[in-house]
Amino acid sequence: MSAYEAILVFVVSAPGLVFGIFGLLWLLGWVPVERVLSAVTAGTYSVCTVALVVILWGLGASGSSSVVVTFGNWFAVHDYHFPLVLMVDRVSLPFLVMTVILSGLIGRFSATYLHRERGFLRFFLLLHLFAFGSVLAFAAGSLDLLVGGWEIVGITSVLLIGFFQQRPSPVENGLRVFAVYRACDIGLTVAVFAMHHWTGTALFADGLPKLAGTRPAIACLLLLLAAAGKAAQVPFSGWLPRAMEGPTPSSAIFYGAISIHAGAYLLLRVQPMLTASRLASIAVVFIGFITAIYGTITGRASADAKTSLAYASLTQVGIVFVEIGIGWKSIAIAHILGHATVRTLQFLRAPSMLHDYHTIHSAAGGDLSPTGKHLEDLFPERLQLWIYRWALDRGHLDTIIDRWLIQPLMNLSRLLARLDGLGLQQVSTRRQAPAVSMRSIAGQGGK
Amino acid sequence: MTGHAFIFRVLVIGVPWLAAIPAAFTRKHSRVIGFIASSVSVVLSAVLLRYAASSTSLDEALMLLFSCLTLGAILVLPRRDCTSGTIAGILFLLGSTLLAYSAEHLAVLLIAWILTTVPFFAKVFAARTWRPRIGLMISSIALAGATGLIAANGYHLSIDSLKGESPGGMAVFLLLLLAVVFRKGICPAHAWVADAADGGHVIPTALLLNGHLGALLVAKLIVPLFPHTAHDLFPMLSYLALTTALYIAIRSLTENSPRRLLAFVGLSQSACILAGLESETAEGITGALLHWVVVTISTMGLFGILRLLEVRFGENLTAGKHFGLAEHAPRLAVFFAVFGLALVGLPGTLSFCSQDLLIHGTLASHPQTGLLLPIAIAMNAVSVFRLFTRLFLGKRRTGFTIMADALPRERWILTAGVLLVVLGGLFPNAFVAVQSAQAEIIDQANDTPPRRYLTADPDFPSLSPPRLRTMSGIRSGFDGAASGN
């Protein structure tokens, strides 16, 4: 193993090790003090950042395009194998650098922001787990391994949405987000299966395997389902404002920077396949375009800072999708990096937004002209009102999903429960709980 | 079987049975007796597995797994439940299940099958409703009927001598399937499982369910004895298993009783085991055997934690409202989350590997219906997470006076379980290699050349020798579907 390969392995495993060690020690009864946790976090991500800079320098100096570490198969059965390959190249390196730098910054910010908060340790454990999942997903050399990181990012995202667990609303919204993630991840699972089935591998470290006929379209559309779910693209955008229930630092890193762009990364990773399918490319552009429009309109009707920022993120990610669909890979990467940086800053400043506004207001001499109304003024007043109502209900997306998907599923479930109870006077003599309401899965609604 | 192995097997089975007698009469030391007896079973099963021939190592692996599970159950059993009757019943169940795993004779298997159900007809473990008793009884009667028919047709009842013989024809095959359907709780015979978990003694019931004797019957009896019939009719059972997985997953979405919910999720996940065993692909069978391990450990952990919560916070827990128990019992919350997510395929746990293999195998075998599997798993994940959020998150309840988190005894055994599923997930090769070897055995059983057909009709459709289909072998079928041909 060369020095660069060893460094890559270190970068991927370091956050996971920190999570594993602190988590296990806590399970066995030891609770680290805040200072230790903060120092370890700062140290870990500082070293990881330096390590990635070394890799970047090495790639530049050697002129090679990637560093690939092959560990063989994680497990293998007959002709099916799960390859354990890590890779850093020009697509993944910016994402890796962004992840470790922002994780370190968020760790530093949170050490102050969550000082003496009861969930301090929990937050940092989940932050490390999230960083591990993200780094694993971005450094994966195969779709199989990417799925692992992808799922870890999803579960930490959900657990952080429910961080303020004393209130039922964040918990219910976390459940809703979890349901959306799991539903959309079916696309990723089936796509990976299809890749294995058609080509015998889901590796992309040596370039994606060539698919012919309708296969690229099928694979890309399945991946698009997963990407759209993770990136909150239409019609799955309803979960994004719900996710704002989490603490601000986690909102910043998840929905301003990394998690929200994971879907775009997935599409960038399979872009050669996307280019081979016009149908899939059009679908990506279409979804991105619709989401951008949806995000900008809905964001204008949002009353709180974090939700407005979330919709602003959605708009930008929609545009990134359009860029990927068109084939502007480099522009999409640059867009993602710029957007993630700015949005993280905005999210972190969101609790001080009023203070910032007053500062700017004073600096402008007390005269700040409202901006951003030029778009609305283009429409007739009746249409403006209709659009406003539409935007207030967030495009009715959740209503449609609830009415046409969740409610029928719940009704079917209740019907099956009644069938199960046939022949019994009482299904349970001990516990008679009321049937769960729509809100159990549908959540409590956003803010 | 060598003489030493036979003696070890007798000891593995006999020690828990013998220990059940003093345990039944000694309340004060019943947990100690149970601990010692199950530890002896663990050690002896490990020795047996270490020296087992590859052709029988499925039995030994299952014996070791179930012994460990029982040891864990005895340790995690709350003091309130730790009566002499409970420990004796658990030890009796352990001995009977180990006998079923190691049976090489149909009559012995039948006796063991029936013996495992006996404690659940007695007062100590019995559920309040009639369905569990009927379900277990029908499965026993079906197996007894099949054994009787085989004997009536003049066959010797040794399982080895019956391999590939299709003894007794279609009638026996269908009776065995009936036994599997009722014992596993395959739709429409699924309701008894939830009733048993809800109204009975939860930890022993979880042990009964995690014996997975229905799946054992498929792997040990149906596939080797009826390779051709199995090949032709397995798709039907596979569809039934997949339908069960989905049906139960949908059913559990509105279930509010934690015990029933866990029983449903466990049932849905264990139906995936059957679907994998019947997929006739190496990946599917290996995934199924691996999933067997995961489902067993995870559901046992979940039921154990649930019982600990019931003992601490009362038995009126429901998934209909938030209890905020994580404030009182944060470690139990973490254990529950890890076991729950491990059950539904969290990356980094063994179930991620098992479900990866299962989904690949099942989709390869049944491209259309195989899609039900990831959908069912996703729904199960939502149900488990819903239960977690309702029990552990939300507003803290103030009605509890004494709230103990996991006691050291519970903490260590639950940590061991978590480490097993996590380390198994991080380094799955050891597990996969063992299960892959077992899959080979089932594969060989499936490849047994026909010696006798089920019917007198020479044109019976299973004349061509069935083979375990590998990914490449079945690729053409899926290709046609995918490319729209």
Coordinates of C-alpha atoms in Angstrom, one line a residue, chain B residues 22-35 74 79 82-85 87:
Chain B
P22 CA -33.6 -29.1 39.5
A23 CA -34.4 -25.7 37.9
A24 CA -38.1 -26.5 38.2
F25 CA -37.8 -27.1 41.9
T26 CA -35.3 -24.4 43.0
R27 CA -36.5 -20.8 42.7
K28 CA -33.5 -19.3 44.4
H29 CA -30.8 -20.6 42.1
S30 CA -32.8 -21.2 39.0
R31 CA -30.9 -18.5 37.0
V32 CA -27.6 -20.0 38.1
I33 CA -28.7 -23.5 37.0
G34 CA -29.9 -22.1 33.7
F35 CA -26.7 -20.2 33.1
I74 CA -31.4 -16.4 30.7
R79 CA -35.9 -10.9 38.0
C82 CA -37.0 -15.5 36.5
T83 CA -39.1 -18.1 38.2
S84 CA -38.3 -21.8 38.4
G85 CA -41.0 -22.6 35.9
I87 CA -36.1 -21.3 33.6

